[in-house]
Amino acid sequence: MKKIGLFILFLLFLPGCMGPVQLNERAIVQAAAIDTAAEGYLLTLQLFDPESASGDATSGGKILSCEGRTVYEAVRQASMRSGQELFFGHTKLIVLGEDVAKNGISEAVSYFNGQTGSRPNIDILLAAGKAADLFEQPLDSTILPVLSTRMLLEDYRDNGRLVRTQLRGLAGWLEDPSAGAYLPIAARTGSGSDGIGIVGTALLCEDTLSGLMTPEETRGLLWILNEMGKTGLSVEKGEQIALFQVVSANTRIKTDLQQGSPKLQLTVTCT
């Protein structure tokens, strides 16, 4: 017992490995967009700007863009330009450009997943085109447009036509070559805080874009994944339409091999 007490006392006098960083020395990253550039990557950051905020962390922001041969180099360039250390502990969204998905998303995902300050529940989106286009100014002072998209994702089960993918899950899929991955596709649908919407689902093979799904096809994916929530359904028979409100649902999948081809039988039970 005496030895344990001396050991604990010894630990108290050990110096820390990292020096403290003051709040005014940090740039709080709310969202990040990654596109391909001529020689590497274009990183576009949406930073929290306390001077233009209206009392909460979802309002007030400024845009910072930098290029680098790697994602790490682009982040270092952004840190030097801002004169502050970038802090990813409050990052809500990471948006990947379509070109990044066609070339491979592993480097971008690995960088953020490896950051000690990154949260595992950061939402990952694929942009229909350039990711930076979703960060275009001017930003209004009530809520940052790209952050309103995250609120939509939080209700994805009840929406019934969009999926939700977060950093921890995507990193796990990329480490397993036998698993496929999917990302919600975001695009500008208007202007202002409601100007960004989810328009479909991107399918990935390993770490590259392999296919696209419409919102209606995404609904089928949600049934397969057993992630359908309290959503509405309509069934047509002739000229009659019946409307249903799904309270709960459960999907069972039976697999079989017939004449060398895999067959899947889905049984969906709804209340």
PDB file of C-alpha atoms in Angstrom:
ATOM      1  CA  MET A   1       0.000   0.000   0.000  1.00  0.00           C
ATOM      2  CA  LYS A   2       2.912   2.279   0.828  1.00  0.00           C
ATOM      3  CA  LYS A   3       4.462   1.666  -2.603  1.00  0.00           C
ATOM      4  CA  ILE A   4       1.178   2.526  -4.355  1.00  0.00           C
ATOM      5  CA  GLY A   5       0.959   5.800  -2.425  1.00  0.00           C
ATOM      6  CA  LEU A   6       4.521   6.761  -3.387  1.00  0.00           C
ATOM      7  CA  PHE A   7       3.819   5.914  -7.038  1.00  0.00           C
ATOM      8  CA  ILE A   8       0.719   8.157  -7.142  1.00  0.00           C
ATOM      9  CA  LEU A   9       2.672  10.973  -5.485  1.00  0.00           C
ATOM     10  CA  PHE A  10       5.412  10.576  -8.102  1.00  0.00           C
ATOM     11  CA  LEU A  11       2.850  10.877 -10.942  1.00  0.00           C
ATOM     12  CA  LEU A  12       1.539  14.161  -9.542  1.00  0.00           C
ATOM     13  CA  PHE A  13       4.928  15.805 -10.052  1.00  0.00           C
ATOM     14  CA  LEU A  14       5.432  14.596 -13.638  1.00  0.00           C
ATOM     15  CA  PRO A  15       5.213  17.423 -16.223  1.00  0.00           C
ATOM     16  CA  GLY A  16       2.567  17.192 -18.936  1.00  0.00           C
ATOM     17  CA  CYS A  17       3.531  16.270 -22.499  1.00  0.00           C
ATOM     18  CA  MET A  18       1.706  19.242 -24.037  1.00  0.00           C
ATOM     19  CA  GLY A  19       1.556  22.868 -23.031  1.00  0.00           C
ATOM     20  CA  PRO A  20      -1.799  24.558 -22.430  1.00  0.00           C
ATOM     21  CA  VAL A  21      -3.471  26.349 -25.338  1.00  0.00           C
ATOM     22  CA  GLN A  22      -5.569  29.414 -24.549  1.00  0.00           C
ATOM     23  CA  LEU A  23      -9.040  29.714 -26.086  1.00  0.00           C
ATOM     24  CA  ASN A  24      -8.079  32.837 -28.048  1.00  0.00           C
ATOM     25  CA  GLU A  25      -5.202  30.860 -29.596  1.00  0.00           C
ATOM     26  CA  ARG A  26      -7.581  28.318 -31.121  1.00  0.00           C
ATOM     27  CA  ALA A  27      -9.706  28.461 -34.255  1.00  0.00           C
ATOM     28  CA  ILE A  28     -12.848  26.381 -33.681  1.00  0.00           C
ATOM     29  CA  VAL A  29     -13.677  24.413 -36.836  1.00  0.00           C
ATOM     30  CA  GLN A  30     -17.418  23.876 -37.247  1.00  0.00           C
ATOM     31  CA  ALA A  31     -17.315  22.178 -40.650  1.00  0.00           C
ATOM     32  CA  ALA A  32     -14.675  21.144 -43.188  1.00  0.00           C
ATOM     33  CA  ALA A  33     -14.878  20.649 -46.959  1.00  0.00           C
ATOM     34  CA  ILE A  34     -12.251  18.712 -48.913  1.00  0.00           C
ATOM     35  CA  ASP A  35     -11.833  18.934 -52.690  1.00  0.00           C
ATOM     36  CA  THR A  36      -9.074  17.917 -55.062  1.00  0.00           C
ATOM     37  CA  ALA A  37      -6.682  20.632 -56.252  1.00  0.00           C
ATOM     38  CA  ALA A  38      -4.032  20.843 -58.974  1.00  0.00           C
ATOM     39  CA  GLU A  39      -1.423  19.404 -56.615  1.00  0.00           C
ATOM     40  CA  GLY A  40      -3.250  17.699 -53.775  1.00  0.00           C
ATOM     41  CA  TYR A  41      -6.214  18.981 -51.809  1.00  0.00           C
ATOM     42  CA  LEU A  42      -8.235  22.149 -51.305  1.00  0.00           C
ATOM     43  CA  LEU A  43      -9.400  22.481 -47.702  1.00  0.00           C
ATOM     44  CA  THR A  44     -12.275  24.853 -46.938  1.00  0.00           C
ATOM     45  CA  LEU A  45     -13.055  25.459 -43.274  1.00  0.00           C
ATOM     46  CA  GLN A  46     -16.029  27.082 -41.616  1.00  0.00           C
ATOM     47  CA  LEU A  47     -14.687  28.647 -38.425  1.00  0.00           C
ATOM     48  CA  PHE A  48     -16.631  29.919 -35.452  1.00  0.00           C
ATOM     49  CA  ASP A  49     -16.416  33.710 -35.281  1.00  0.00           C
ATOM     50  CA  PRO A  50     -17.402  34.969 -31.797  1.00  0.00           C
ATOM     51  CA  GLU A  51     -17.610  38.570 -33.015  1.00  0.00           C
ATOM     52  CA  SER A  52     -20.527  37.781 -35.351  1.00  0.00           C
ATOM     53  CA  ALA A  53     -22.193  35.153 -33.146  1.00  0.00           C
ATOM     54  CA  SER A  54     -25.616  35.780 -31.677  1.00  0.00           C
ATOM     55  CA  GLY A  55     -25.179  33.910 -28.428  1.00  0.00           C
ATOM     56  CA  ASP A  56     -24.675  30.272 -29.437  1.00  0.00           C
ATOM     57  CA  ALA A  57     -22.156  28.054 -31.216  1.00  0.00           C
ATOM     58  CA  THR A  58     -24.300  27.542 -34.335  1.00  0.00           C
ATOM     59  CA  SER A  59     -24.259  31.164 -35.442  1.00  0.00           C
ATOM     60  CA  GLY A  60     -21.488  33.433 -36.613  1.00  0.00           C
ATOM     61  CA  GLY A  61     -18.841  32.070 -38.915  1.00  0.00           C
ATOM     62  CA  LYS A  62     -16.100  32.829 -41.410  1.00  0.00           C
ATOM     63  CA  ILE A  63     -14.573  30.848 -44.270  1.00  0.00           C
ATOM     64  CA  LEU A  64     -10.893  29.927 -44.667  1.00  0.00           C
ATOM     65  CA  SER A  65      -9.466  28.037 -47.683  1.00  0.00           C
ATOM     66  CA  CYS A  66      -5.979  26.546 -48.157  1.00  0.00           C
ATOM     67  CA  GLU A  67      -4.283  24.024 -50.428  1.00  0.00           C
ATOM     68  CA  GLY A  68      -1.740  21.310 -49.693  1.00  0.00           C
ATOM     69  CA  ARG A  69      -0.209  18.227 -51.271  1.00  0.00           C
ATOM     70  CA  THR A  70      -1.795  16.204 -48.459  1.00  0.00           C
ATOM     71  CA  VAL A  71      -4.725  16.834 -46.123  1.00  0.00           C
ATOM     72  CA  TYR A  72      -2.260  17.300 -43.270  1.00  0.00           C
ATOM     73  CA  GLU A  73      -0.323  19.934 -45.222  1.00  0.00           C
ATOM     74  CA  ALA A  74      -3.539  21.790 -46.102  1.00  0.00           C
ATOM     75  CA  VAL A  75      -4.507  21.851 -42.410  1.00  0.00           C
ATOM     76  CA  ARG A  76      -1.068  23.199 -41.452  1.00  0.00           C
ATOM     77  CA  GLN A  77      -1.390  25.924 -44.087  1.00  0.00           C
ATOM     78  CA  ALA A  78      -4.804  26.894 -42.703  1.00  0.00           C
ATOM     79  CA  SER A  79      -3.398  27.029 -39.178  1.00  0.00           C
ATOM     80  CA  MET A  80      -0.576  29.338 -40.277  1.00  0.00           C
ATOM     81  CA  ARG A  81      -2.943  31.616 -42.215  1.00  0.00           C
ATOM     82  CA  SER A  82      -5.337  31.962 -39.316  1.00  0.00           C
ATOM     83  CA  GLY A  83      -2.529  32.412 -36.806  1.00  0.00           C
ATOM     84  CA  GLN A  84      -4.316  29.964 -34.490  1.00  0.00           C
ATOM     85  CA  GLU A  85      -4.276  26.280 -33.720  1.00  0.00           C
ATOM     86  CA  LEU A  86      -7.193  24.520 -35.418  1.00  0.00           C
ATOM     87  CA  PHE A  87      -9.515  22.800 -32.959  1.00  0.00           C
ATOM     88  CA  PHE A  88     -11.704  19.960 -34.303  1.00  0.00           C
ATOM     89  CA  GLY A  89     -13.427  19.107 -31.014  1.00  0.00           C
ATOM     90  CA  HIS A  90     -16.613  20.942 -32.088  1.00  0.00           C
ATOM     91  CA  THR A  91     -16.625  19.939 -35.761  1.00  0.00           C
ATOM     92  CA  LYS A  92     -20.112  18.886 -36.855  1.00  0.00           C
ATOM     93  CA  LEU A  93     -19.666  18.076 -40.553  1.00  0.00           C
ATOM     94  CA  ILE A  94     -17.040  16.927 -43.020  1.00  0.00           C
ATOM     95  CA  VAL A  95     -18.029  17.299 -46.676  1.00  0.00           C
ATOM     96  CA  LEU A  96     -16.065  15.411 -49.331  1.00  0.00           C
ATOM     97  CA  GLY A  97     -16.023  16.601 -52.912  1.00  0.00           C
ATOM     98  CA  GLU A  98     -17.139  14.269 -55.688  1.00  0.00           C
ATOM     99  CA  ASP A  99     -13.613  14.186 -57.167  1.00  0.00           C
ATOM    100  CA  VAL A 100     -12.206  13.113 -53.800  1.00  0.00           C
ATOM    101  CA  ALA A 101     -14.647  10.187 -53.707  1.00  0.00           C
ATOM    102  CA  LYS A 102     -13.686   9.160 -57.248  1.00  0.00           C
ATOM    103  CA  ASN A 103      -9.973   9.140 -56.324  1.00  0.00           C
ATOM    104  CA  GLY A 104     -10.333   7.597 -52.863  1.00  0.00           C
ATOM    105  CA  ILE A 105     -11.429   8.995 -49.501  1.00  0.00           C
ATOM    106  CA  SER A 106      -9.061   7.003 -47.238  1.00  0.00           C
ATOM    107  CA  GLU A 107      -6.516   9.785 -46.686  1.00  0.00           C
ATOM    108  CA  ALA A 108      -9.129  12.382 -45.728  1.00  0.00           C
ATOM    109  CA  VAL A 109     -11.026  10.039 -43.395  1.00  0.00           C
ATOM    110  CA  SER A 110      -7.820   8.701 -41.808  1.00  0.00           C
ATOM    111  CA  TYR A 111      -6.575  12.209 -41.029  1.00  0.00           C
ATOM    112  CA  PHE A 112      -9.689  13.276 -39.122  1.00  0.00           C
ATOM    113  CA  ASN A 113     -10.132   9.885 -37.472  1.00  0.00           C
ATOM    114  CA  GLY A 114      -6.536  10.081 -36.203  1.00  0.00           C
ATOM    115  CA  GLN A 115      -6.890  13.520 -34.616  1.00  0.00           C
ATOM    116  CA  THR A 116      -7.021  13.309 -30.826  1.00  0.00           C
ATOM    117  CA  GLY A 117      -9.550  16.146 -30.665  1.00  0.00           C
ATOM    118  CA  SER A 118     -11.888  14.810 -33.371  1.00  0.00           C
ATOM    119  CA  ARG A 119     -15.283  13.488 -32.334  1.00  0.00           C
ATOM    120  CA  PRO A 120     -16.297  10.023 -33.591  1.00  0.00           C
ATOM    121  CA  ASN A 121     -19.836  11.243 -34.347  1.00  0.00           C
ATOM    122  CA  ILE A 122     -18.883  13.848 -36.974  1.00  0.00           C
ATOM    123  CA  ASP A 123     -21.306  13.517 -39.889  1.00  0.00           C
ATOM    124  CA  ILE A 124     -19.713  12.780 -43.280  1.00  0.00           C
ATOM    125  CA  LEU A 125     -21.355  13.959 -46.502  1.00  0.00           C
ATOM    126  CA  LEU A 126     -20.534  13.708 -50.184  1.00  0.00           C
ATOM    127  CA  ALA A 127     -21.111  16.850 -52.236  1.00  0.00           C
ATOM    128  CA  ALA A 128     -22.745  16.644 -55.645  1.00  0.00           C
ATOM    129  CA  GLY A 129     -19.788  18.421 -57.269  1.00  0.00           C
ATOM    130  CA  LYS A 130     -17.416  20.649 -55.299  1.00  0.00           C
ATOM    131  CA  ALA A 131     -17.624  20.462 -51.524  1.00  0.00           C
ATOM    132  CA  ALA A 132     -16.526  24.092 -51.191  1.00  0.00           C
ATOM    133  CA  ASP A 133     -19.674  25.202 -53.048  1.00  0.00           C
ATOM    134  CA  LEU A 134     -21.717  24.276 -49.973  1.00  0.00           C
ATOM    135  CA  PHE A 135     -19.702  26.806 -47.949  1.00  0.00           C
ATOM    136  CA  GLU A 136     -20.249  29.763 -50.238  1.00  0.00           C
ATOM    137  CA  GLN A 137     -20.757  33.169 -48.645  1.00  0.00           C
ATOM    138  CA  PRO A 138     -22.530  35.226 -47.501  1.00  0.00           C
ATOM    139  CA  LEU A 139     -23.275  33.445 -44.254  1.00  0.00           C
ATOM    140  CA  ASP A 140     -26.314  34.655 -42.378  1.00  0.00           C
ATOM    141  CA  SER A 141     -26.114  35.524 -38.695  1.00  0.00           C
ATOM    142  CA  THR A 142     -28.833  33.176 -37.441  1.00  0.00           C
ATOM    143  CA  ILE A 143     -27.555  29.708 -38.331  1.00  0.00           C
ATOM    144  CA  LEU A 144     -24.780  28.584 -40.629  1.00  0.00           C
ATOM    145  CA  PRO A 145     -26.290  26.929 -43.745  1.00  0.00           C
ATOM    146  CA  VAL A 146     -24.130  23.808 -43.676  1.00  0.00           C
ATOM    147  CA  LEU A 147     -24.998  23.180 -40.021  1.00  0.00           C
ATOM    148  CA  SER A 148     -28.731  23.195 -40.776  1.00  0.00           C
ATOM    149  CA  THR A 149     -28.046  20.080 -42.874  1.00  0.00           C
ATOM    150  CA  ARG A 150     -26.887  18.229 -39.771  1.00  0.00           C
ATOM    151  CA  MET A 151     -30.228  18.903 -38.129  1.00  0.00           C
ATOM    152  CA  LEU A 152     -31.869  17.195 -41.111  1.00  0.00           C
ATOM    153  CA  LEU A 153     -29.576  14.180 -40.698  1.00  0.00           C
ATOM    154  CA  GLU A 154     -30.536  13.805 -37.051  1.00  0.00           C
ATOM    155  CA  ASP A 155     -34.067  12.876 -38.188  1.00  0.00           C
ATOM    156  CA  TYR A 156     -32.936  10.550 -40.973  1.00  0.00           C
ATOM    157  CA  ARG A 157     -34.837   7.524 -39.621  1.00  0.00           C
ATOM    158  CA  ASP A 158     -38.145   9.381 -39.671  1.00  0.00           C
ATOM    159  CA  ASN A 159     -37.457  10.939 -43.064  1.00  0.00           C
ATOM    160  CA  GLY A 160     -37.235   7.514 -44.682  1.00  0.00           C
ATOM    161  CA  ARG A 161     -35.271   8.701 -47.730  1.00  0.00           C
ATOM    162  CA  LEU A 162     -31.793   9.530 -46.464  1.00  0.00           C
ATOM    163  CA  VAL A 163     -28.989   7.749 -44.649  1.00  0.00           C
ATOM    164  CA  ARG A 164     -26.602   8.995 -42.004  1.00  0.00           C
ATOM    165  CA  THR A 165     -22.881   8.187 -41.892  1.00  0.00           C
ATOM    166  CA  GLN A 166     -20.500   9.285 -39.163  1.00  0.00           C
ATOM    167  CA  LEU A 167     -16.716   9.312 -38.888  1.00  0.00           C
ATOM    168  CA  ARG A 168     -16.340   6.296 -36.588  1.00  0.00           C
ATOM    169  CA  GLY A 169     -18.538   4.042 -38.715  1.00  0.00           C
ATOM    170  CA  LEU A 170     -16.974   5.112 -42.010  1.00  0.00           C
ATOM    171  CA  ALA A 171     -13.439   4.523 -40.707  1.00  0.00           C
ATOM    172  CA  GLY A 172     -14.471   1.037 -39.629  1.00  0.00           C
ATOM    173  CA  TRP A 173     -15.919   0.239 -43.040  1.00  0.00           C
ATOM    174  CA  LEU A 174     -12.735   1.383 -44.793  1.00  0.00           C
ATOM    175  CA  GLU A 175     -10.640  -0.942 -42.631  1.00  0.00           C
ATOM    176  CA  ASP A 176     -12.744  -3.931 -43.722  1.00  0.00           C
ATOM    177  CA  PRO A 177     -12.279  -4.633 -47.464  1.00  0.00           C
ATOM    178  CA  SER A 178     -15.323  -6.947 -47.489  1.00  0.00           C
ATOM    179  CA  ALA A 179     -17.679  -4.194 -46.314  1.00  0.00           C
ATOM    180  CA  GLY A 180     -19.251  -1.518 -48.469  1.00  0.00           C
ATOM    181  CA  ALA A 181     -19.932   2.036 -47.341  1.00  0.00           C
ATOM    182  CA  TYR A 182     -22.471   4.703 -48.154  1.00  0.00           C
ATOM    183  CA  LEU A 183     -22.666   8.472 -47.782  1.00  0.00           C
ATOM    184  CA  PRO A 184     -25.555  10.940 -48.014  1.00  0.00           C
ATOM    185  CA  ILE A 185     -25.205  13.290 -50.998  1.00  0.00           C
ATOM    186  CA  ALA A 186     -25.639  17.000 -50.309  1.00  0.00           C
ATOM    187  CA  ALA A 187     -26.291  19.727 -52.867  1.00  0.00           C
ATOM    188  CA  ARG A 188     -27.362  23.366 -52.955  1.00  0.00           C
ATOM    189  CA  THR A 189     -31.095  23.526 -53.514  1.00  0.00           C
ATOM    190  CA  GLY A 190     -31.637  27.234 -52.835  1.00  0.00           C
ATOM    191  CA  SER A 191     -30.203  30.119 -50.856  1.00  0.00           C
ATOM    192  CA  GLY A 192     -29.927  31.021 -47.181  1.00  0.00           C
ATOM    193  CA  SER A 193     -29.977  28.631 -44.229  1.00  0.00           C
ATOM    194  CA  ASP A 194     -32.349  26.217 -46.014  1.00  0.00           C
ATOM    195  CA  GLY A 195     -30.306  26.127 -49.202  1.00  0.00           C
ATOM    196  CA  ILE A 196     -28.604  22.747 -48.687  1.00  0.00           C
ATOM    197  CA  GLY A 197     -30.450  19.459 -48.982  1.00  0.00           C
ATOM    198  CA  ILE A 198     -29.815  15.721 -49.144  1.00  0.00           C
ATOM    199  CA  VAL A 199     -30.485  14.570 -52.707  1.00  0.00           C
ATOM    200  CA  GLY A 200     -29.455  10.903 -52.664  1.00  0.00           C
ATOM    201  CA  THR A 201     -26.962   8.304 -51.465  1.00  0.00           C
ATOM    202  CA  ALA A 202     -23.463   7.485 -52.714  1.00  0.00           C
ATOM    203  CA  LEU A 203     -22.225   3.893 -52.624  1.00  0.00           C
ATOM    204  CA  LEU A 204     -18.529   3.192 -52.102  1.00  0.00           C
ATOM    205  CA  CYS A 205     -16.516   0.133 -53.054  1.00  0.00           C
ATOM    206  CA  GLU A 206     -13.476   0.062 -50.772  1.00  0.00           C
ATOM    207  CA  ASP A 207     -12.823   3.816 -50.648  1.00  0.00           C
ATOM    208  CA  THR A 208     -13.951   5.000 -54.085  1.00  0.00           C
ATOM    209  CA  LEU A 209     -17.320   6.056 -55.487  1.00  0.00           C
ATOM    210  CA  SER A 210     -19.050   3.142 -57.245  1.00  0.00           C
ATOM    211  CA  GLY A 211     -22.704   4.145 -57.603  1.00  0.00           C
ATOM    212  CA  LEU A 212     -25.517   6.566 -56.784  1.00  0.00           C
ATOM    213  CA  MET A 213     -28.989   5.999 -55.357  1.00  0.00           C
ATOM    214  CA  THR A 214     -32.068   8.209 -55.553  1.00  0.00           C
ATOM    215  CA  PRO A 215     -34.030   9.075 -52.385  1.00  0.00           C
ATOM    216  CA  GLU A 216     -36.602   6.392 -53.303  1.00  0.00           C
ATOM    217  CA  GLU A 217     -33.868   3.782 -53.736  1.00  0.00           C
ATOM    218  CA  THR A 218     -32.395   4.924 -50.441  1.00  0.00           C
ATOM    219  CA  ARG A 219     -35.671   4.011 -48.759  1.00  0.00           C
ATOM    220  CA  GLY A 220     -35.079   0.414 -49.881  1.00  0.00           C
ATOM    221  CA  LEU A 221     -31.578   0.565 -48.397  1.00  0.00           C
ATOM    222  CA  LEU A 222     -33.035   1.704 -45.068  1.00  0.00           C
ATOM    223  CA  TRP A 223     -35.383  -1.303 -45.040  1.00  0.00           C
ATOM    224  CA  ILE A 224     -32.411  -3.610 -45.666  1.00  0.00           C
ATOM    225  CA  LEU A 225     -30.328  -1.970 -42.927  1.00  0.00           C
ATOM    226  CA  ASN A 226     -33.255  -2.168 -40.502  1.00  0.00           C
ATOM    227  CA  GLU A 227     -32.967   1.585 -39.911  1.00  0.00           C
ATOM    228  CA  MET A 228     -36.442   2.702 -40.916  1.00  0.00           C
ATOM    229  CA  GLY A 229     -38.093   4.850 -38.265  1.00  0.00           C
ATOM    230  CA  LYS A 230     -41.473   6.517 -37.859  1.00  0.00           C
ATOM    231  CA  THR A 231     -42.021   7.413 -41.473  1.00  0.00           C
ATOM    232  CA  GLY A 232     -45.031   7.709 -43.783  1.00  0.00           C
ATOM    233  CA  LEU A 233     -45.855   5.291 -46.601  1.00  0.00           C
ATOM    234  CA  SER A 234     -48.369   5.446 -49.428  1.00  0.00           C
ATOM    235  CA  VAL A 235     -49.735   2.410 -51.251  1.00  0.00           C
ATOM    236  CA  GLU A 236     -51.574   2.730 -54.562  1.00  0.00           C
ATOM    237  CA  LYS A 237     -54.174   0.336 -55.934  1.00  0.00           C
ATOM    238  CA  GLY A 238     -55.802   1.536 -59.101  1.00  0.00           C
ATOM    239  CA  GLU A 239     -56.990   5.073 -58.460  1.00  0.00           C
ATOM    240  CA  GLN A 240     -57.035   4.643 -54.695  1.00  0.00           C
ATOM    241  CA  ILE A 241     -54.190   5.668 -52.398  1.00  0.00           C
ATOM    242  CA  ALA A 242     -53.837   4.472 -48.813  1.00  0.00           C
ATOM    243  CA  LEU A 243     -51.585   6.401 -46.422  1.00  0.00           C
ATOM    244  CA  PHE A 244     -49.817   4.660 -43.545  1.00  0.00           C
ATOM    245  CA  GLN A 245     -47.763   5.904 -40.631  1.00  0.00           C
ATOM    246  CA  VAL A 246     -45.046   3.409 -39.686  1.00  0.00           C
ATOM    247  CA  VAL A 247     -44.618   3.331 -35.905  1.00  0.00           C
ATOM    248  CA  SER A 248     -41.930   0.643 -35.831  1.00  0.00           C
ATOM    249  CA  ALA A 249     -40.369  -1.791 -38.279  1.00  0.00           C
ATOM    250  CA  ASN A 250     -38.156  -4.845 -38.178  1.00  0.00           C
ATOM    251  CA  THR A 251     -36.332  -6.473 -41.097  1.00  0.00           C
ATOM    252  CA  ARG A 252     -35.095 -10.063 -41.287  1.00  0.00           C
ATOM    253  CA  ILE A 253     -32.764 -11.140 -44.109  1.00  0.00           C
ATOM    254  CA  LYS A 254     -32.447 -14.725 -45.323  1.00  0.00           C
ATOM    255  CA  THR A 255     -29.542 -15.520 -47.636  1.00  0.00           C
ATOM    256  CA  ASP A 256     -29.294 -18.407 -50.091  1.00  0.00           C
ATOM    257  CA  LEU A 257     -27.174 -19.533 -53.021  1.00  0.00           C
ATOM    258  CA  GLN A 258     -29.103 -20.584 -56.123  1.00  0.00           C
ATOM    259  CA  GLN A 259     -27.297 -21.760 -59.250  1.00  0.00           C
ATOM    260  CA  GLY A 260     -24.148 -19.986 -58.143  1.00  0.00           C
ATOM    261  CA  SER A 261     -25.822 -16.635 -57.529  1.00  0.00           C
ATOM    262  CA  PRO A 262     -26.602 -15.123 -54.117  1.00  0.00           C
ATOM    263  CA  LYS A 263     -30.284 -14.591 -53.284  1.00  0.00           C
ATOM    264  CA  LEU A 264     -31.635 -12.389 -50.531  1.00  0.00           C
ATOM    265  CA  GLN A 265     -35.122 -12.696 -49.068  1.00  0.00           C
ATOM    266  CA  LEU A 266     -36.304  -9.780 -46.948  1.00  0.00           C
ATOM    267  CA  THR A 267     -39.176 -10.008 -44.523  1.00  0.00           C
ATOM    268  CA  VAL A 268     -40.309  -6.651 -43.158  1.00  0.00           C
ATOM    269  CA  THR A 269     -42.700  -6.512 -40.221  1.00  0.00           C
ATOM    270  CA  CYS A 270     -44.324  -3.122 -39.601  1.00  0.00           C
ATOM    271  CA  THR A 271     -46.570  -1.689 -36.962  1.00  0.00           C
TER     272      THR A 271
END
